[in-house]
Short mmCIF file of C-alpha atoms in Angstrom, two decimals:
data_model
loop_
_atom_site.label_atom_id
_atom_site.label_comp_id
_atom_site.label_asym_id
_atom_site.label_seq_id
_atom_site.Cartn_x
_atom_site.Cartn_y
_atom_site.Cartn_z
CA LEU A 290 -90.13 13.70 28.97
CA ARG A 291 -90.57 13.32 25.23
CA LEU A 292 -87.75 14.78 23.17
CA ARG A 293 -87.06 15.70 19.55
CA LEU A 294 -83.54 16.12 18.19
CA ASP A 295 -82.79 17.65 14.78
CA GLN A 296 -79.21 17.65 13.55
CA THR A 297 -77.49 18.56 10.28
CA THR A 298 -73.88 17.59 9.59
CA GLU A 299 -71.99 19.09 6.65
CA MET A 300 -68.49 17.99 5.65
CA SER A 301 -66.57 19.68 2.87
CA GLY A 302 -63.09 19.30 1.44
CA ILE A 303 -61.11 21.07 -1.25
CA ARG A 304 -57.69 20.43 -2.77
CA ARG A 305 -55.63 23.10 -4.48
CA GLY A 306 -56.80 23.39 -8.05
CA GLY A 307 -59.80 21.12 -7.48
CA ALA A 308 -63.52 21.46 -6.86
CA THR A 309 -65.04 21.53 -3.38
CA ARG A 310 -66.60 18.21 -2.33
CA VAL A 311 -69.54 18.46 0.09
CA MET A 312 -71.29 15.65 1.96
CA SER A 313 -74.19 16.22 4.34
CA THR A 314 -76.52 14.18 6.53
CA THR A 315 -79.66 15.15 8.42
CA LEU A 316 -81.00 13.38 11.50
CA GLN A 317 -84.39 13.55 13.19
CA MET A 318 -84.83 11.52 16.37
CA TYR A 319 -87.71 11.13 18.81
CA SER A 320 -86.92 9.75 22.25
CA ARG A 321 -88.08 9.61 25.86
CA ALA A 322 -86.33 10.27 29.15
CA ILE A 323 -88.05 8.47 32.04
CA VAL A 324 -87.00 9.37 35.59
CA GLU A 325 -86.93 6.09 37.53
CA SER A 326 -85.50 7.27 40.86
CA THR A 327 -83.80 10.22 42.53
CA THR A 328 -81.37 10.82 45.37
CA ALA A 329 -79.62 13.96 46.57
CA ALA A 330 -76.60 12.99 44.44
CA PHE A 331 -78.22 12.02 41.12
CA ALA A 332 -81.33 10.91 39.22
CA THR A 333 -81.48 7.58 37.40
CA ILE A 334 -83.01 8.04 33.95
CA LEU A 335 -84.06 5.45 31.37
CA ALA A 336 -83.34 6.86 27.89
CA LEU A 337 -85.35 5.29 25.04
CA THR A 338 -85.01 5.96 21.31
CA ASP A 339 -88.48 5.62 19.76
CA SER A 340 -87.64 6.48 16.16
CA VAL A 341 -84.81 7.90 14.11
CA VAL A 342 -84.61 8.95 10.46
CA VAL A 343 -81.28 9.85 8.85
CA SER A 344 -80.79 10.92 5.23
CA GLY A 345 -77.67 11.65 3.18
CA SER A 346 -76.81 13.83 0.20
CA ASP A 347 -74.83 11.21 -1.76
CA GLU A 348 -74.11 7.48 -1.74
CA ARG A 349 -71.37 7.72 0.88
CA ALA A 350 -73.51 9.90 3.13
CA LYS A 351 -76.47 7.54 2.66
CA ALA A 352 -74.31 4.61 3.79
CA LEU A 353 -73.27 6.54 6.91
CA ALA A 354 -76.92 7.46 7.50
CA ALA A 355 -78.03 3.83 7.32
CA GLU A 356 -75.35 2.79 9.83
CA THR A 357 -76.38 5.60 12.19
CA GLU A 358 -80.02 4.51 12.03
CA ARG A 359 -79.01 0.93 12.77
CA GLN A 360 -77.00 1.98 15.83
CA LEU A 361 -79.67 4.27 17.31
CA ALA A 362 -83.08 2.84 16.45
CA GLY A 363 -84.81 1.12 19.36
CA LYS A 364 -81.86 1.50 21.74
CA GLN A 365 -82.21 2.15 25.46
CA MET A 366 -79.82 2.74 28.35
CA ARG A 367 -79.86 3.93 31.93
CA VAL A 368 -77.86 7.00 32.90
CA ARG A 369 -77.27 8.97 36.06
CA MET A 370 -77.60 12.74 35.95
CA ALA A 371 -76.14 14.90 38.73
CA PRO A 372 -77.51 18.35 39.65
CA ASP A 373 -74.52 20.03 37.96
CA GLY A 374 -75.32 18.35 34.63
CA THR A 375 -72.77 15.53 34.77
CA VAL A 376 -74.03 12.36 33.02
CA SER A 377 -72.69 8.83 33.50
CA ILE A 378 -73.86 5.36 32.47
CA ALA A 379 -75.76 3.76 35.36
CA GLU A 380 -75.06 0.14 34.45
CA PRO A 381 -72.87 -1.66 31.89
CA GLN A 382 -74.74 -2.83 28.79
CA ALA A 383 -73.26 -4.96 26.03
CA ASN A 384 -75.48 -3.40 23.36
CA ILE A 385 -74.18 0.15 23.90
CA SER A 386 -71.72 1.14 21.19
CA ARG A 387 -68.29 2.60 21.87
CA GLN A 388 -69.41 5.88 20.29
CA VAL A 389 -72.26 6.20 22.80
CA THR A 390 -70.12 5.41 25.83
CA ASP A 391 -67.49 7.90 24.62
CA LEU A 392 -70.20 10.53 24.21
CA VAL A 393 -71.59 9.97 27.72
CA SER A 394 -68.07 10.04 29.17
CA ILE A 395 -67.57 13.65 28.02
CA MET A 396 -70.93 14.97 29.28
CA ARG A 397 -69.31 16.79 32.17
CA ALA A 398 -70.80 19.42 34.45
CA SER A 399 -72.28 22.36 32.55
CA PHE A 400 -73.82 24.24 35.44
CA PRO A 401 -71.95 26.35 38.00
CA GLY A 402 -70.89 24.87 41.31
CA GLY A 403 -72.51 27.68 43.32
CA SER A 404 -75.00 30.51 43.01
CA VAL A 405 -74.65 32.95 40.10
CA ALA A 406 -76.38 36.18 39.13
CA VAL A 407 -77.56 37.35 35.73
CA GLY A 408 -74.48 38.29 33.69
CA ASP A 409 -72.12 35.95 35.56
CA THR A 410 -69.94 33.50 33.62
CA TRP A 411 -68.17 30.24 34.45
CA ARG A 412 -65.76 28.05 32.50
CA ARG A 413 -65.57 24.35 31.78
CA GLU A 414 -63.07 22.12 29.94
CA ILE A 415 -64.54 19.12 28.11
CA PRO A 416 -62.18 16.40 26.80
CA ILE A 417 -63.04 14.70 23.49
CA PRO A 418 -61.95 11.02 23.39
CA PRO A 419 -59.12 10.41 20.86
CA SER A 420 -60.32 8.86 17.61
CA ALA A 421 -59.97 9.42 13.89
CA SER A 422 -62.35 9.91 11.00
CA MET A 423 -61.33 10.42 7.37
CA GLY A 424 -57.75 10.73 8.53
CA VAL A 425 -58.47 13.63 10.89
CA PRO A 426 -57.42 13.31 14.58
CA LEU A 427 -60.63 14.04 16.48
CA GLY A 428 -59.32 13.93 20.04
CA GLY A 429 -59.08 17.30 21.69
CA LEU A 430 -60.25 19.65 24.40
CA VAL A 431 -63.18 22.06 24.31
CA LYS A 432 -62.67 25.16 26.45
CA ALA A 433 -66.10 26.68 27.01
CA ALA A 434 -67.44 29.76 28.77
CA PHE A 435 -71.07 29.68 29.98
CA ARG A 436 -73.14 32.77 30.83
CA LEU A 437 -76.43 33.28 32.67
CA ASP A 438 -78.12 35.72 30.31
CA SER A 439 -81.48 36.16 32.02
CA ILE A 440 -84.11 34.60 34.23
CA THR A 441 -87.90 34.91 34.26
CA THR A 442 -89.61 37.06 36.88
CA GLU A 443 -90.88 34.06 38.83
CA GLY A 444 -87.44 32.44 38.64
CA ASN A 445 -88.58 29.12 37.12
CA VAL A 446 -86.82 29.47 33.76
CA ALA A 447 -83.24 30.53 33.07
CA PHE A 448 -81.60 31.37 29.75
CA LEU A 449 -77.94 30.44 29.21
CA SER A 450 -75.45 30.89 26.38
CA MET A 451 -72.03 29.38 25.77
CA LYS A 452 -69.01 29.95 23.56
CA GLY A 453 -66.07 27.62 23.25
CA THR A 454 -63.00 26.73 21.24
CA MET A 455 -61.62 23.31 20.31
CA HIS A 456 -57.94 22.55 20.92
CA PRO A 457 -55.78 19.47 20.25
CA LEU A 458 -54.82 17.37 23.27
CA SER A 459 -51.28 18.38 24.18
CA ASP A 460 -50.13 14.79 24.61
CA ALA A 461 -51.69 13.64 21.33
CA ILE A 462 -50.86 16.20 18.65
CA ALA A 463 -49.23 19.63 18.57
CA SER A 464 -51.39 22.70 17.97
CA SER A 465 -49.01 23.73 15.18
CA ASP A 466 -49.71 20.51 13.24
CA PRO A 467 -52.09 21.49 10.39
CA ARG A 468 -53.88 18.13 10.77
CA ALA A 469 -55.04 19.12 14.23
CA LEU A 470 -58.80 19.61 14.35
CA VAL A 471 -59.52 23.09 15.68
CA GLY A 472 -62.69 25.12 15.70
CA SER A 473 -65.45 26.77 17.69
CA ILE A 474 -68.76 25.96 19.36
CA THR A 475 -71.60 28.31 20.24
CA GLY A 476 -74.91 27.48 21.83
CA SER A 477 -77.90 28.48 23.89
CA MET A 478 -79.89 26.63 26.54
CA ILE A 479 -83.19 27.12 28.31
CA VAL A 480 -83.23 25.65 31.82
CA ASP A 481 -86.48 24.61 33.50
CA ARG A 482 -85.38 24.98 37.13
CA ARG A 483 -88.51 23.26 38.49
CA ARG A 484 -87.96 20.14 36.40
CA GLY A 485 -84.18 20.35 36.51
CA TRP A 486 -84.08 19.85 32.73
CA LEU A 487 -83.31 21.61 29.44
CA PRO A 488 -86.60 22.06 27.55
CA GLU A 489 -84.68 23.48 24.58
CA SER A 490 -81.09 23.83 23.43
CA GLY A 491 -79.25 24.64 20.23
CA PHE A 492 -75.60 24.36 19.22
CA LEU A 493 -73.39 25.19 16.24
CA ILE A 494 -70.04 23.42 15.94
CA GLU A 495 -67.53 24.41 13.26
CA THR A 496 -64.14 22.72 12.88
CA ARG A 497 -61.33 22.64 10.31
CA ALA A 498 -58.16 20.69 9.59
CA THR A 499 -55.75 19.90 6.76
CA LEU A 500 -55.69 16.31 5.56
CA PRO A 501 -52.29 14.98 4.42
CA PRO A 502 -51.76 14.41 0.67
CA ILE A 503 -52.57 11.03 -0.84
CA GLY A 504 -50.04 10.03 -3.48
CA ALA A 505 -49.53 12.93 -5.88
CA ALA A 506 -52.67 14.73 -4.70
CA ALA A 507 -52.36 18.01 -2.83
CA PRO A 508 -53.35 18.33 0.85
CA MET A 509 -57.09 18.78 1.44
CA GLN A 510 -58.65 21.59 3.47
CA PHE A 511 -61.31 19.87 5.57
CA ARG A 512 -64.27 21.58 7.27
CA LEU A 513 -67.03 20.17 9.46
CA ARG A 514 -70.19 22.04 10.46
CA ILE A 515 -72.80 20.58 12.84
CA THR A 516 -76.04 22.31 13.79
CA GLN A 517 -78.18 20.74 16.50
CA HIS A 518 -81.56 21.60 18.01
CA MET A 519 -83.12 19.65 20.91
CA ARG A 520 -86.48 20.38 22.48
CA VAL A 521 -89.01 18.82 24.84
CA LEU A 522 -92.38 18.06 23.26
CA GLU A 523 -95.32 18.97 25.45
CA LYS A 524 -97.70 16.71 23.54
CA ARG A 525 -97.42 12.98 22.90
CA PHE A 526 -96.13 11.99 19.47
#
């Protein structure tokens, strides 16, 4: 399967009495997912990144974009995908970054454990590995509700939606702490039931936190907005 991922990340911060600072990056990535083998428990998939282009709005964003390109371009890894959507790394690889392994570790089951009808919902909790960026604690827990919105007449394609909220990990930081990163996530997915794959998906993630003051400066109100669109390309690129 040949895939295209488009993602925009916008970060903004404002201090009392100051101007809003905005930094944004855009990513476009082409990749392939090659099914190497299957069992009743999982499929082994070779994931290959063919090309990636990242751009930034200012010098700092451009530096982050260049580092992202370096980490992603030409990379490959084998993963195992279970029928419920759980993804795990199939074999240890020294060239896989910590960020990638952390990402794969949180790709838990998205699909229901049993049969559902149109209109049914199910819930999932997805832990985010503890880390920090720009002084913001990023560890937390996403509590998401999935819904089967509709299915085609022949039953081959299903349409899902999801809504979720982000919460701090109870053992890491209190919800009342203004530095805690909280927010929401909404998304939609199209499921090709014959292939057992998502031919298209889209997500919007919005988070906020308050950064502590630096010296005499006032605390900063921090916001992060990520929009993501993934789709399967039917033609070779």
